[in-house]
Amino acid sequence: MQIEKRIHKCSHLTPVENEIAHYILSHKDEVINYSIQELSEQIHVSKSAIHRFCKKIDFKGFNELKIQLTNDISADIYKEHDIDINYPFTLQDNPIEIATKLLELYEKTIQDTLSCLDKQKLVHATKLMSKATSIDIYTHAHNMNIAKNFQDKMLTIGKMVNCPESFYEQRLHALASNKNHIALILSYSAKASFILPILQKLNEKNTPCILVSGYQNNPFPQYICEHLGMSNCEELQDRIVQYSSHIALQYVMDILFGCIYNQDRSTNKKYVLNAMDYMDDRKL
């Protein structure tokens, strides 16, 4: 994961550590050639403070940070000629060129989303969802398609998922929720108007809430027990459609299903096989 993303994900940096972070991000080309002693002298902080900063953003030490910084510089150079996330193809592109550019967009979105995901958060979210008596998904608009796709996948292993569509239905589900439910909030920006009233009611009901959104987009951390971040390079309005955010959210939900399936793989596989004759009546 890029250093800038690691820093954004770390919410408990001290003022000194924020100063170190700012200097590193502002002087990447110089820092890759520094020793820890030279960096210490440049920003007038102790070597131990730099070492603590490296540990806090999940590096073993300063040398490992420099290796990642070198990779980040290479990625920045590549991005200068990279595909436009918001307008990935032009008027002059033929159908195959459009297809090729969208393939590149999808690959980069998935790679970026993978770099945003945290193993422990995925494990925790999976455990919460696996033990819940009901999984309720709160989302709207185009994200509802992804919610229903997840619902369909879960039904193939006998797991019930609710996808209330209207605001009215969502509020009814929130009122009926309890500590044995788990709520999934799907929103790229996490700014949709329906979110806060739902979170507040679910909080009253002691329902654990998992937010799936852009990796920096968690405006209500007091109500969220786990935040699964995804690629958020796409603009909220200045774009053709939701190409990148759609594929990122679909990827995260497919990962969650895979993790839940593996929680009890043998039982789930048996359920699918036993259901096959009933569900598939084709004469094959």
Backbone as CSV, one residue per row, in Angstrom:
resi,resn,N_x,N_y,N_z,CA_x,CA_y,CA_z,C_x,C_y,C_z
1,MET,0.840,-1.188,0.000,0.000,0.000,0.000,0.883,1.249,0.000
2,GLN,0.502,2.275,-0.774,1.281,3.500,-0.837,1.368,4.168,0.541
3,ILE,2.495,4.858,0.761,2.748,5.482,2.065,1.661,6.496,2.403
4,GLU,1.222,7.276,1.412,0.192,8.286,1.681,-1.085,7.633,2.196
5,LYS,-1.451,6.479,1.653,-2.651,5.784,2.107,-2.457,5.231,3.513
6,ARG,-1.272,4.720,3.793,-0.997,4.222,5.143,-1.152,5.348,6.169
7,ILE,-0.666,6.519,5.806,-0.741,7.666,6.713,-2.199,8.075,6.931
8,HIS,-2.986,8.134,5.851,-4.395,8.511,5.969,-5.178,7.508,6.809
9,LYS,-4.798,6.235,6.722,-5.510,5.195,7.482,-5.165,5.228,8.965
10,CYS,-4.016,5.854,9.295,-3.577,5.899,10.693,-4.143,7.150,11.351
11,SER,-5.088,6.973,12.247,-5.807,8.116,12.831,-5.219,8.598,14.157
12,HIS,-4.092,8.020,14.593,-3.583,8.374,15.914,-2.121,8.825,15.868
13,LEU,-1.765,9.604,14.849,-0.421,10.152,14.769,-0.275,11.350,15.703
14,THR,0.878,11.462,16.334,1.176,12.608,17.190,1.555,13.807,16.322
15,PRO,1.604,15.020,16.882,2.038,16.184,16.091,3.415,15.999,15.470
16,VAL,4.340,15.398,16.202,5.689,15.150,15.660,5.604,14.170,14.498
17,GLU,4.796,13.126,14.651,4.660,12.133,13.583,3.974,12.722,12.357
18,ASN,3.034,13.629,12.567,2.413,14.323,11.436,3.430,15.191,10.706
19,GLU,4.345,15.764,11.457,5.412,16.567,10.854,6.335,15.690,10.013
20,ILE,6.664,14.522,10.537,7.495,13.569,9.782,6.775,13.152,8.500
21,ALA,5.490,12.844,8.630,4.698,12.411,7.474,4.664,13.493,6.402
22,HIS,4.413,14.731,6.816,4.333,15.841,5.866,5.655,16.022,5.127
23,TYR,6.756,15.932,5.850,8.069,16.118,5.220,8.344,15.012,4.210
24,ILE,8.074,13.767,4.590,8.342,12.630,3.696,7.527,12.742,2.416
25,LEU,6.250,13.087,2.546,5.397,13.180,1.363,5.766,14.374,0.481
26,SER,6.342,15.403,1.082,6.708,16.613,0.332,8.107,16.533,-0.265
27,HIS,8.918,15.571,0.195,10.322,15.474,-0.258,10.691,14.027,-0.592
28,LYS,9.832,13.373,-1.354,10.039,11.950,-1.643,11.392,11.682,-2.292
29,ASP,11.746,12.510,-3.300,12.988,12.267,-4.043,14.226,12.392,-3.168
30,GLU,14.170,13.292,-2.185,15.315,13.451,-1.288,15.350,12.346,-0.234
31,VAL,14.204,12.019,0.316,14.143,11.084,1.439,14.644,9.693,1.049
32,ILE,14.409,9.265,-0.206,14.860,7.923,-0.596,16.380,7.789,-0.555
33,ASN,17.083,8.923,-0.523,18.552,8.888,-0.465,19.095,9.206,0.926
34,TYR,18.205,9.467,1.872,18.627,9.808,3.223,18.868,8.547,4.064
35,SER,19.772,8.656,5.008,19.828,7.699,6.106,18.866,8.204,7.175
36,ILE,18.551,7.374,8.153,17.654,7.818,9.213,18.267,8.979,9.987
37,GLN,19.609,9.011,10.079,20.310,10.100,10.758,20.136,11.403,9.985
38,GLU,20.256,11.324,8.657,20.109,12.524,7.824,18.689,13.076,7.874
39,LEU,17.699,12.181,7.866,16.307,12.643,7.974,16.067,13.284,9.334
40,SER,16.645,12.682,10.366,16.520,13.221,11.722,17.061,14.649,11.798
41,GLU,18.186,14.868,11.137,18.803,16.202,11.164,18.017,17.199,10.325
42,GLN,17.435,16.723,9.231,16.679,17.616,8.351,15.433,18.172,9.022
43,ILE,14.722,17.336,9.779,13.451,17.788,10.355,13.528,17.986,11.869
44,HIS,14.739,17.820,12.411,14.989,18.116,13.831,14.100,17.290,14.763
45,VAL,14.030,15.996,14.467,13.361,15.065,15.374,14.309,13.901,15.635
46,SER,14.050,13.167,16.689,14.937,12.066,17.049,14.769,10.871,16.112
47,LYS,15.819,10.051,16.036,15.742,8.823,15.237,14.686,7.877,15.798
48,SER,14.536,7.871,17.109,13.534,7.002,17.725,12.120,7.429,17.328
49,ALA,11.900,8.753,17.158,10.587,9.244,16.734,10.283,8.787,15.308
50,ILE,11.294,8.810,14.444,11.117,8.335,13.059,10.824,6.845,13.055
51,HIS,11.546,6.109,13.896,11.335,4.667,13.968,9.918,4.350,14.459
52,ARG,9.434,5.093,15.460,8.071,4.881,15.958,7.047,5.192,14.870
53,PHE,7.307,6.254,14.095,6.411,6.609,13.002,6.334,5.476,11.976
54,CYS,7.487,4.915,11.612,7.525,3.800,10.658,6.708,2.624,11.171
55,LYS,6.870,2.308,12.440,6.132,1.186,13.039,4.628,1.454,13.020
56,LYS,4.267,2.708,13.273,2.849,3.045,13.393,2.124,2.916,12.063
57,ILE,2.847,3.111,10.949,2.211,2.949,9.635,2.613,1.604,9.015
58,ASP,2.957,0.653,9.902,3.130,-0.760,9.529,4.353,-1.051,8.670
59,PHE,5.469,-0.348,8.929,6.745,-0.721,8.347,7.651,-1.248,9.467
60,LYS,8.524,-2.174,9.124,9.444,-2.719,10.125,10.488,-1.695,10.519
61,GLY,10.808,-0.799,9.604,11.797,0.224,9.892,11.910,1.216,8.752
62,PHE,12.883,2.131,8.858,13.023,3.210,7.882,13.426,2.687,6.505
63,ASN,14.262,1.659,6.451,14.672,1.114,5.155,13.498,0.542,4.373
64,GLU,12.579,-0.119,5.077,11.395,-0.658,4.404,10.520,0.483,3.897
65,LEU,10.422,1.560,4.680,9.664,2.733,4.240,10.275,3.304,2.966
66,LYS,11.609,3.366,2.877,12.271,3.924,1.691,12.018,3.066,0.451
67,ILE,11.954,1.743,0.633,11.656,0.857,-0.499,10.274,1.155,-1.054
68,GLN,9.294,1.309,-0.145,7.936,1.631,-0.577,7.883,3.013,-1.209
69,LEU,8.655,3.944,-0.666,8.686,5.303,-1.196,9.211,5.297,-2.636
70,THR,10.212,4.466,-2.905,10.729,4.327,-4.269,9.653,3.800,-5.205
71,ASN,8.899,2.810,-4.729,7.796,2.270,-5.538,6.721,3.324,-5.783
72,ASP,6.454,4.139,-4.760,5.439,5.187,-4.897,5.852,6.214,-5.949
73,ILE,7.133,6.556,-5.966,7.632,7.525,-6.949,7.444,6.983,-8.364
74,SER,7.747,5.699,-8.526,7.564,5.061,-9.840,6.096,5.083,-10.240
75,ALA,5.207,4.805,-9.271,3.771,4.808,-9.550,3.287,6.202,-9.921
76,ASP,3.836,7.237,-9.259,3.451,8.616,-9.554,3.843,9.003,-10.972
77,ILE,5.028,8.554,-11.385,5.483,8.842,-12.745,4.563,8.164,-13.759
78,TYR,4.189,6.921,-13.445,3.325,6.168,-14.352,1.950,6.810,-14.456
79,LYS,1.470,7.354,-13.361,0.144,7.953,-13.351,0.051,9.177,-14.249
80,GLU,1.209,9.796,-14.550,1.187,10.957,-15.432,0.655,10.587,-16.818
81,HIS,0.821,9.305,-17.176,0.357,8.841,-18.483,-0.740,7.794,-18.309
82,ASP,-1.381,7.825,-17.179,-2.341,6.785,-16.831,-3.712,7.108,-17.400
83,ILE,-4.580,6.107,-17.324,-5.949,6.281,-17.792,-6.709,7.232,-16.872
84,ASP,-7.592,8.006,-17.453,-8.425,8.930,-16.678,-9.551,8.128,-16.031
85,ILE,-9.564,8.076,-14.692,-10.559,7.288,-13.963,-11.979,7.755,-14.281
86,ASN,-12.146,9.056,-14.433,-13.484,9.624,-14.591,-13.962,9.662,-16.044
87,TYR,-13.015,9.776,-16.968,-13.325,9.762,-18.400,-12.339,8.815,-19.094
88,PRO,-12.542,7.521,-18.923,-11.529,6.549,-19.340,-11.372,6.368,-20.844
89,PHE,-12.315,6.865,-21.629,-12.166,6.756,-23.084,-12.593,8.072,-23.734
90,THR,-12.160,8.261,-24.963,-12.406,9.517,-25.665,-13.372,9.304,-26.837
91,LEU,-13.779,10.389,-27.431,-14.685,10.350,-28.575,-14.064,9.583,-29.738
92,GLN,-12.745,9.651,-29.865,-12.065,9.039,-30.993,-11.837,7.535,-30.820
93,ASP,-12.045,6.999,-29.620,-11.765,5.580,-29.375,-12.777,4.683,-30.069
94,ASN,-12.261,3.626,-30.717,-13.155,2.632,-31.307,-13.576,1.629,-30.233
95,PRO,-14.504,0.716,-30.530,-15.000,-0.205,-29.496,-13.923,-1.022,-28.801
96,ILE,-12.928,-1.507,-29.535,-11.866,-2.305,-28.911,-10.989,-1.428,-28.022
97,GLU,-10.762,-0.201,-28.418,-9.981,0.717,-27.584,-10.730,1.037,-26.290
98,ILE,-12.048,1.208,-26.398,-12.862,1.417,-25.190,-12.770,0.199,-24.286
99,ALA,-12.892,-0.992,-24.879,-12.809,-2.233,-24.094,-11.461,-2.371,-23.406
100,THR,-10.395,-2.034,-24.112,-9.044,-2.145,-23.554,-8.838,-1.165,-22.406
101,LYS,-9.326,0.057,-22.571,-9.159,1.067,-21.528,-9.984,0.729,-20.280
102,LEU,-11.170,0.164,-20.486,-11.975,-0.238,-19.332,-11.326,-1.416,-18.610
103,LEU,-10.709,-2.322,-19.360,-9.968,-3.417,-18.731,-8.869,-2.863,-17.838
104,GLU,-8.132,-1.883,-18.341,-7.062,-1.266,-17.557,-7.635,-0.562,-16.327
105,LEU,-8.762,0.142,-16.511,-9.414,0.823,-15.392,-9.818,-0.179,-14.316
106,TYR,-10.437,-1.299,-14.708,-10.873,-2.304,-13.749,-9.686,-2.916,-13.025
107,GLU,-8.622,-3.230,-13.747,-7.438,-3.825,-13.125,-6.840,-2.892,-12.085
108,LYS,-6.712,-1.629,-12.442,-6.099,-0.673,-11.518,-7.000,-0.412,-10.310
109,THR,-8.312,-0.381,-10.527,-9.249,-0.191,-9.423,-9.163,-1.344,-8.437
110,ILE,-9.133,-2.570,-8.952,-9.064,-3.745,-8.079,-7.741,-3.784,-7.334
111,GLN,-6.644,-3.486,-8.017,-5.342,-3.463,-7.350,-5.311,-2.408,-6.241
112,ASP,-5.878,-1.242,-6.532,-5.894,-0.164,-5.544,-6.791,-0.521,-4.365
113,THR,-7.928,-1.154,-4.638,-8.831,-1.564,-3.560,-8.172,-2.611,-2.680
114,LEU,-7.477,-3.556,-3.296,-6.764,-4.575,-2.521,-5.750,-3.932,-1.583
115,SER,-5.073,-2.889,-2.056,-4.086,-2.216,-1.217,-4.726,-1.464,-0.062
116,CYS,-6.022,-1.131,-0.197,-6.733,-0.404,0.858,-7.267,-1.335,1.953
117,LEU,-7.420,-2.612,1.631,-8.047,-3.540,2.567,-7.086,-4.002,3.648
118,ASP,-7.614,-4.138,4.840,-6.846,-4.575,6.006,-7.312,-5.973,6.401
119,LYS,-6.361,-6.907,6.546,-6.700,-8.301,6.841,-7.517,-8.433,8.120
120,GLN,-7.091,-7.766,9.172,-7.781,-7.895,10.457,-9.198,-7.345,10.396
121,LYS,-9.384,-6.275,9.639,-10.733,-5.716,9.489,-11.634,-6.675,8.719
122,LEU,-11.064,-7.313,7.698,-11.840,-8.301,6.947,-12.226,-9.484,7.828
123,VAL,-11.282,-9.951,8.636,-11.549,-11.073,9.544,-12.654,-10.707,10.524
124,HIS,-12.554,-9.513,11.106,-13.557,-9.072,12.077,-14.932,-8.931,11.429
125,ALA,-14.973,-8.300,10.244,-16.252,-8.119,9.546,-16.879,-9.468,9.198
126,THR,-16.045,-10.401,8.766,-16.547,-11.734,8.413,-17.149,-12.434,9.622
127,LYS,-16.490,-12.349,10.757,-17.004,-12.983,11.978,-18.337,-12.371,12.392
128,LEU,-18.428,-11.054,12.319,-19.678,-10.389,12.680,-20.823,-10.834,11.778
129,MET,-20.552,-10.914,10.486,-21.593,-11.281,9.536,-21.975,-12.751,9.651
130,SER,-20.996,-13.597,9.945,-21.252,-15.043,10.012,-22.129,-15.415,11.204
131,LYS,-21.965,-14.702,12.313,-22.724,-15.057,13.516,-24.046,-14.301,13.641
132,ALA,-24.287,-13.344,12.739,-25.523,-12.552,12.818,-26.735,-13.379,12.408
133,THR,-27.852,-13.140,13.063,-29.096,-13.816,12.668,-29.687,-13.194,11.415
134,SER,-29.316,-11.937,11.146,-29.807,-11.252,9.952,-28.768,-10.255,9.477
135,ILE,-28.536,-10.231,8.165,-27.656,-9.233,7.559,-28.545,-8.264,6.790
136,ASP,-28.502,-7.010,7.187,-29.338,-5.983,6.562,-28.431,-4.993,5.826
137,ILE,-28.678,-4.817,4.536,-27.859,-3.902,3.733,-28.622,-2.606,3.497
138,TYR,-27.990,-1.497,3.849,-28.585,-0.179,3.664,-27.788,0.564,2.590
139,THR,-28.422,0.804,1.469,-27.791,1.518,0.363,-28.885,2.060,-0.536
140,HIS,-28.534,2.637,-1.659,-29.562,3.117,-2.589,-28.971,3.259,-3.985
141,ALA,-29.835,3.619,-4.928,-29.463,3.872,-6.323,-28.720,2.681,-6.918
142,HIS,-27.653,2.947,-7.688,-26.955,1.888,-8.412,-26.321,0.855,-7.481
143,ASN,-25.987,1.236,-6.254,-25.382,0.285,-5.324,-26.347,-0.826,-4.909
144,MET,-27.638,-0.587,-5.106,-28.616,-1.617,-4.768,-28.428,-2.860,-5.634
145,ASN,-27.953,-2.673,-6.867,-27.691,-3.821,-7.736,-26.620,-4.727,-7.135
146,ILE,-25.597,-4.120,-6.570,-24.518,-4.891,-5.946,-25.021,-5.547,-4.670
147,ALA,-25.857,-4.836,-3.921,-26.432,-5.408,-2.699,-27.255,-6.648,-3.021
148,LYS,-28.066,-6.563,-4.070,-28.910,-7.695,-4.432,-28.091,-8.852,-5.002
149,ASN,-26.998,-8.530,-5.660,-26.108,-9.582,-6.142,-25.496,-10.342,-4.969
150,PHE,-25.116,-9.605,-3.915,-24.590,-10.230,-2.705,-25.671,-11.068,-2.024
151,GLN,-26.882,-10.528,-1.977,-28.024,-11.260,-1.409,-28.221,-12.589,-2.132
152,ASP,-28.143,-12.559,-3.455,-28.314,-13.766,-4.260,-27.213,-14.786,-3.959
153,LYS,-25.983,-14.322,-3.854,-24.865,-15.226,-3.536,-25.064,-15.872,-2.165
154,MET,-25.485,-15.067,-1.194,-25.671,-15.595,0.156,-26.801,-16.612,0.200
155,LEU,-27.853,-16.393,-0.594,-28.957,-17.346,-0.638,-28.522,-18.695,-1.194
156,THR,-27.506,-18.704,-2.050,-27.027,-19.978,-2.591,-26.402,-20.859,-1.514
157,ILE,-26.046,-20.277,-0.361,-25.535,-21.083,0.759,-26.514,-21.034,1.949
158,GLY,-27.758,-20.616,1.673,-28.800,-20.655,2.688,-28.752,-19.545,3.710
159,LYS,-28.095,-18.430,3.389,-27.986,-17.307,4.329,-28.908,-16.174,3.887
160,MET,-29.734,-15.707,4.816,-30.695,-14.658,4.505,-30.068,-13.269,4.609
161,VAL,-30.333,-12.451,3.600,-29.862,-11.064,3.574,-31.038,-10.184,3.167
162,ASN,-31.227,-9.083,3.871,-32.299,-8.135,3.560,-31.730,-6.918,2.839
163,CYS,-32.433,-6.469,1.786,-32.013,-5.282,1.040,-33.194,-4.311,0.907
164,PRO,-33.595,-3.670,1.990,-34.713,-2.719,1.900,-34.371,-1.584,0.929
165,GLU,-35.279,-1.297,0.009,-34.950,-0.353,-1.072,-35.364,1.090,-0.769
166,SER,-36.590,1.306,-0.332,-37.042,2.678,-0.103,-36.584,3.156,1.278
167,PHE,-36.567,4.477,1.450,-36.230,5.032,2.756,-37.202,4.527,3.819
168,TYR,-38.470,4.391,3.423,-39.488,3.892,4.347,-39.137,2.480,4.822
169,GLU,-38.812,1.604,3.857,-38.453,0.229,4.213,-37.179,0.184,5.053
170,GLN,-36.220,1.013,4.718,-34.968,1.035,5.478,-35.218,1.425,6.932
171,ARG,-36.066,2.394,7.141,-36.338,2.826,8.514,-37.126,1.758,9.286
172,LEU,-38.014,1.051,8.588,-38.723,-0.053,9.241,-37.749,-1.152,9.662
173,HIS,-36.809,-1.466,8.801,-35.814,-2.488,9.132,-34.928,-2.030,10.293
174,ALA,-34.565,-0.763,10.298,-33.745,-0.239,11.396,-34.508,-0.326,12.720
175,LEU,-35.796,-0.005,12.692,-36.615,-0.087,13.900,-36.721,-1.513,14.412
176,ALA,-36.737,-2.479,13.491,-36.886,-3.886,13.869,-35.552,-4.561,14.178
177,SER,-34.471,-3.819,14.040,-33.142,-4.410,14.222,-32.817,-4.598,15.703
178,ASN,-31.786,-5.403,15.967,-31.307,-5.598,17.340,-29.840,-6.017,17.314
179,LYS,-29.300,-6.361,18.472,-27.870,-6.654,18.587,-27.459,-7.918,17.845
180,ASN,-28.427,-8.751,17.477,-28.119,-9.982,16.746,-28.082,-9.774,15.234
181,HIS,-28.481,-8.600,14.778,-28.379,-8.253,13.366,-26.991,-7.683,13.098
182,ILE,-26.650,-7.606,11.823,-25.474,-6.847,11.403,-25.916,-5.967,10.242
183,ALA,-25.516,-4.712,10.252,-25.900,-3.782,9.191,-24.689,-3.474,8.315
184,LEU,-24.884,-3.565,7.003,-23.874,-3.155,6.035,-24.340,-1.856,5.387
185,ILE,-23.517,-0.824,5.486,-23.813,0.446,4.842,-22.904,0.548,3.618
186,LEU,-23.510,0.608,2.437,-22.735,0.683,1.193,-22.884,2.073,0.596
187,SER,-21.782,2.812,0.555,-21.823,4.161,-0.006,-20.407,4.607,-0.323
188,TYR,-20.118,4.882,-1.578,-18.781,5.303,-1.996,-18.323,6.551,-1.241
189,SER,-19.187,7.552,-1.173,-18.823,8.808,-0.511,-19.133,8.803,0.979
190,ALA,-20.073,7.933,1.391,-20.604,7.914,2.761,-21.278,9.243,3.122
191,LYS,-21.713,9.987,2.100,-22.360,11.279,2.324,-23.851,11.262,1.988
192,ALA,-24.361,10.113,1.567,-25.779,10.041,1.208,-26.648,10.428,2.399
193,SER,-27.740,11.121,2.132,-28.557,11.692,3.208,-29.235,10.641,4.077
194,PHE,-29.440,9.427,3.552,-30.146,8.408,4.333,-29.279,7.812,5.432
195,ILE,-27.964,7.984,5.361,-27.044,7.223,6.211,-27.142,7.600,7.688
196,LEU,-27.029,8.893,8.010,-26.956,9.293,9.416,-28.201,8.897,10.215
197,PRO,-29.429,9.157,9.739,-30.602,8.726,10.530,-30.633,7.211,10.759
198,ILE,-30.213,6.443,9.760,-30.184,4.991,9.905,-29.142,4.581,10.942
199,LEU,-27.960,5.169,10.864,-26.896,4.839,11.826,-27.314,5.185,13.254
200,GLN,-27.948,6.315,13.414,-28.378,6.727,14.761,-29.402,5.746,15.335
201,LYS,-30.335,5.310,14.511,-31.339,4.361,14.983,-30.709,2.992,15.264
202,LEU,-29.816,2.553,14.398,-29.139,1.278,14.617,-28.275,1.316,15.873
203,ASN,-27.717,2.469,16.162,-26.936,2.627,17.386,-27.829,2.442,18.617
204,GLU,-29.043,3.006,18.550,-30.008,2.818,19.647,-30.364,1.350,19.827
205,LYS,-30.373,0.614,18.728,-30.749,-0.795,18.743,-29.562,-1.723,19.018
206,ASN,-28.385,-1.125,19.247,-27.154,-1.894,19.515,-26.784,-2.840,18.374
207,THR,-27.088,-2.420,17.157,-26.759,-3.219,15.983,-25.373,-2.837,15.463
208,PRO,-24.447,-3.786,15.367,-23.123,-3.479,14.805,-23.245,-3.060,13.342
209,CYS,-22.494,-2.032,12.958,-22.561,-1.502,11.595,-21.199,-1.577,10.915
210,ILE,-21.192,-2.108,9.710,-19.994,-2.156,8.874,-20.202,-1.197,7.710
211,LEU,-19.261,-0.290,7.518,-19.333,0.653,6.409,-18.363,0.214,5.314
212,VAL,-18.867,0.133,4.081,-18.008,-0.096,2.914,-18.071,1.173,2.076
213,SER,-16.933,1.874,2.014,-16.897,3.162,1.311,-15.471,3.424,0.855
214,GLY,-15.258,4.582,0.234,-13.902,4.990,-0.107,-13.022,4.993,1.131
215,TYR,-11.737,4.684,0.965,-10.894,4.401,2.128,-10.755,5.580,3.082
216,GLN,-11.001,6.803,2.629,-10.945,7.965,3.526,-12.337,8.434,3.942
217,ASN,-13.366,7.764,3.461,-14.729,8.273,3.635,-15.464,7.566,4.773
218,ASN,-15.258,8.056,5.971,-15.963,7.531,7.147,-16.304,8.691,8.070
219,PRO,-17.350,9.457,7.714,-17.670,10.666,8.482,-18.332,10.394,9.833
220,PHE,-18.738,9.143,10.095,-19.441,8.843,11.340,-18.778,7.672,12.081
221,PRO,-17.507,7.800,12.423,-16.794,6.675,13.048,-17.393,6.237,14.380
222,GLN,-18.115,7.147,15.054,-18.715,6.814,16.346,-19.809,5.761,16.222
223,TYR,-20.345,5.580,15.009,-21.416,4.606,14.795,-20.949,3.353,14.048
224,ILE,-19.693,3.340,13.616,-19.182,2.270,12.758,-18.242,1.368,13.547
225,CYS,-18.534,0.062,13.562,-17.656,-0.868,14.278,-16.538,-1.372,13.372
226,GLU,-16.729,-1.293,12.047,-15.667,-1.674,11.122,-15.857,-0.930,9.808
227,HIS,-14.753,-0.388,9.302,-14.788,0.334,8.030,-13.911,-0.396,7.027
228,LEU,-14.513,-0.863,5.935,-13.769,-1.496,4.854,-13.615,-0.473,3.740
229,GLY,-12.399,-0.002,3.547,-12.149,1.024,2.549,-11.874,0.422,1.182
230,MET,-12.196,1.183,0.153,-11.925,0.737,-1.216,-11.341,1.906,-2.000
231,SER,-10.901,1.629,-3.213,-10.317,2.663,-4.063,-11.257,3.853,-4.176
232,ASN,-10.705,5.056,-4.010,-11.587,6.233,-4.126,-10.947,7.332,-4.972
233,CYS,-10.438,6.932,-6.135,-9.841,7.889,-7.071,-10.891,8.580,-7.943
234,GLU,-12.106,8.064,-7.927,-13.155,8.587,-8.798,-13.797,9.835,-8.196
235,GLU,-14.077,10.816,-9.048,-14.778,12.017,-8.602,-16.239,11.676,-8.289
236,LEU,-16.846,12.456,-7.421,-18.237,12.200,-7.042,-19.224,12.637,-8.120
237,GLN,-18.866,13.653,-8.901,-19.803,14.152,-9.910,-19.173,14.292,-11.293
238,ASP,-17.947,14.737,-11.364,-17.296,14.977,-12.650,-16.766,13.669,-13.231
239,ARG,-17.653,12.881,-13.838,-17.324,11.564,-14.367,-18.385,11.168,-15.385
240,ILE,-18.108,10.130,-16.162,-19.125,9.625,-17.096,-20.204,8.892,-16.304
241,VAL,-19.806,7.782,-15.677,-20.663,7.021,-14.767,-19.751,6.440,-13.687
242,GLN,-20.325,5.595,-12.813,-19.556,5.047,-11.698,-18.795,3.779,-12.118
243,TYR,-17.864,3.916,-13.058,-17.100,2.747,-13.495,-16.218,2.218,-12.367
244,SER,-15.356,3.060,-11.824,-14.375,2.615,-10.839,-15.020,2.258,-9.506
245,SER,-15.886,3.121,-8.996,-16.496,2.862,-7.688,-17.383,1.623,-7.731
246,HIS,-18.029,1.377,-8.871,-18.878,0.192,-9.000,-18.048,-1.081,-8.911
247,ILE,-16.960,-1.137,-9.672,-16.155,-2.357,-9.678,-15.454,-2.544,-8.338
248,ALA,-15.088,-1.447,-7.663,-14.448,-1.545,-6.344,-15.406,-2.128,-5.313
249,LEU,-16.648,-1.622,-5.307,-17.634,-2.117,-4.350,-17.997,-3.572,-4.643
250,GLN,-18.158,-3.902,-5.917,-18.459,-5.286,-6.281,-17.353,-6.225,-5.803
251,TYR,-16.116,-5.791,-5.962,-14.955,-6.575,-5.539,-14.974,-6.824,-4.030
252,VAL,-15.228,-5.780,-3.254,-15.253,-5.923,-1.798,-16.369,-6.866,-1.361
253,MET,-17.546,-6.728,-1.970,-18.658,-7.600,-1.590,-18.404,-9.045,-1.984
254,ASP,-17.741,-9.257,-3.121,-17.372,-10.621,-3.519,-16.349,-11.210,-2.550
255,ILE,-15.440,-10.373,-2.068,-14.461,-10.831,-1.068,-15.178,-11.254,0.205
256,LEU,-16.126,-10.439,0.646,-16.871,-10.765,1.868,-17.610,-12.086,1.725
257,PHE,-18.241,-12.287,0.564,-18.923,-13.564,0.357,-17.922,-14.726,0.410
258,GLY,-16.778,-14.557,-0.248,-15.760,-15.597,-0.227,-15.299,-15.918,1.181
259,CYS,-15.114,-14.878,1.994,-14.676,-15.082,3.386,-15.747,-15.811,4.202
260,ILE,-17.012,-15.420,3.998,-18.117,-16.082,4.714,-18.237,-17.537,4.262
261,TYR,-18.122,-17.784,2.977,-18.200,-19.144,2.443,-17.132,-20.023,3.089
262,ASN,-15.944,-19.483,3.234,-14.832,-20.266,3.794,-14.935,-20.478,5.298
263,GLN,-15.797,-19.715,5.971,-15.983,-19.898,7.411,-16.455,-21.314,7.721
264,ASP,-17.280,-21.858,6.833,-17.753,-23.240,6.990,-17.852,-23.849,5.595
265,ARG,-16.717,-23.992,4.952,-16.667,-24.340,3.538,-17.352,-25.672,3.229
266,SER,-17.090,-26.697,4.024,-17.641,-28.021,3.729,-19.165,-28.012,3.798
267,THR,-19.713,-27.358,4.831,-21.175,-27.271,4.960,-21.779,-26.475,3.813
268,ASN,-21.144,-25.349,3.467,-21.670,-24.507,2.401,-21.592,-25.199,1.037
269,LYS,-20.504,-25.919,0.806,-20.377,-26.652,-0.453,-21.460,-27.730,-0.561
270,LYS,-21.715,-28.426,0.541,-22.738,-29.469,0.559,-24.118,-28.866,0.292
271,TYR,-24.390,-27.690,0.881,-25.684,-27.026,0.675,-25.876,-26.707,-0.803
272,VAL,-24.835,-26.154,-1.441,-24.929,-25.790,-2.852,-25.187,-27.022,-3.717
273,LEU,-24.455,-28.094,-3.458,-24.613,-29.315,-4.251,-25.999,-29.940,-4.070
274,ASN,-26.495,-29.935,-2.829,-27.815,-30.509,-2.560,-28.936,-29.691,-3.193
275,ALA,-28.706,-28.394,-3.316,-29.738,-27.507,-3.865,-29.748,-27.489,-5.390
276,MET,-28.666,-27.993,-5.994,-28.483,-27.818,-7.428,-29.619,-28.430,-8.251
277,ASP,-30.028,-29.646,-7.934,-31.075,-30.303,-8.718,-32.399,-29.548,-8.653
278,TYR,-32.690,-28.970,-7.495,-33.938,-28.234,-7.324,-33.888,-26.886,-8.056
279,MET,-32.719,-26.201,-7.966,-32.591,-24.853,-8.530,-32.384,-24.873,-10.038
280,ASP,-31.716,-25.898,-10.554,-31.393,-25.942,-11.967,-32.167,-27.077,-12.643
281,ASP,-33.243,-26.709,-13.337,-34.084,-27.731,-13.956,-33.815,-27.911,-15.448
282,ARG,-32.658,-27.435,-15.888,-32.308,-27.609,-17.298,-32.035,-29.086,-17.604
283,LYS,-32.331,-29.510,-18.791,-32.072,-30.874,-19.232,-30.660,-30.923,-19.820
284,LEU,-29.688,-31.122,-18.963,-28.292,-31.115,-19.402,-27.795,-32.515,-19.698
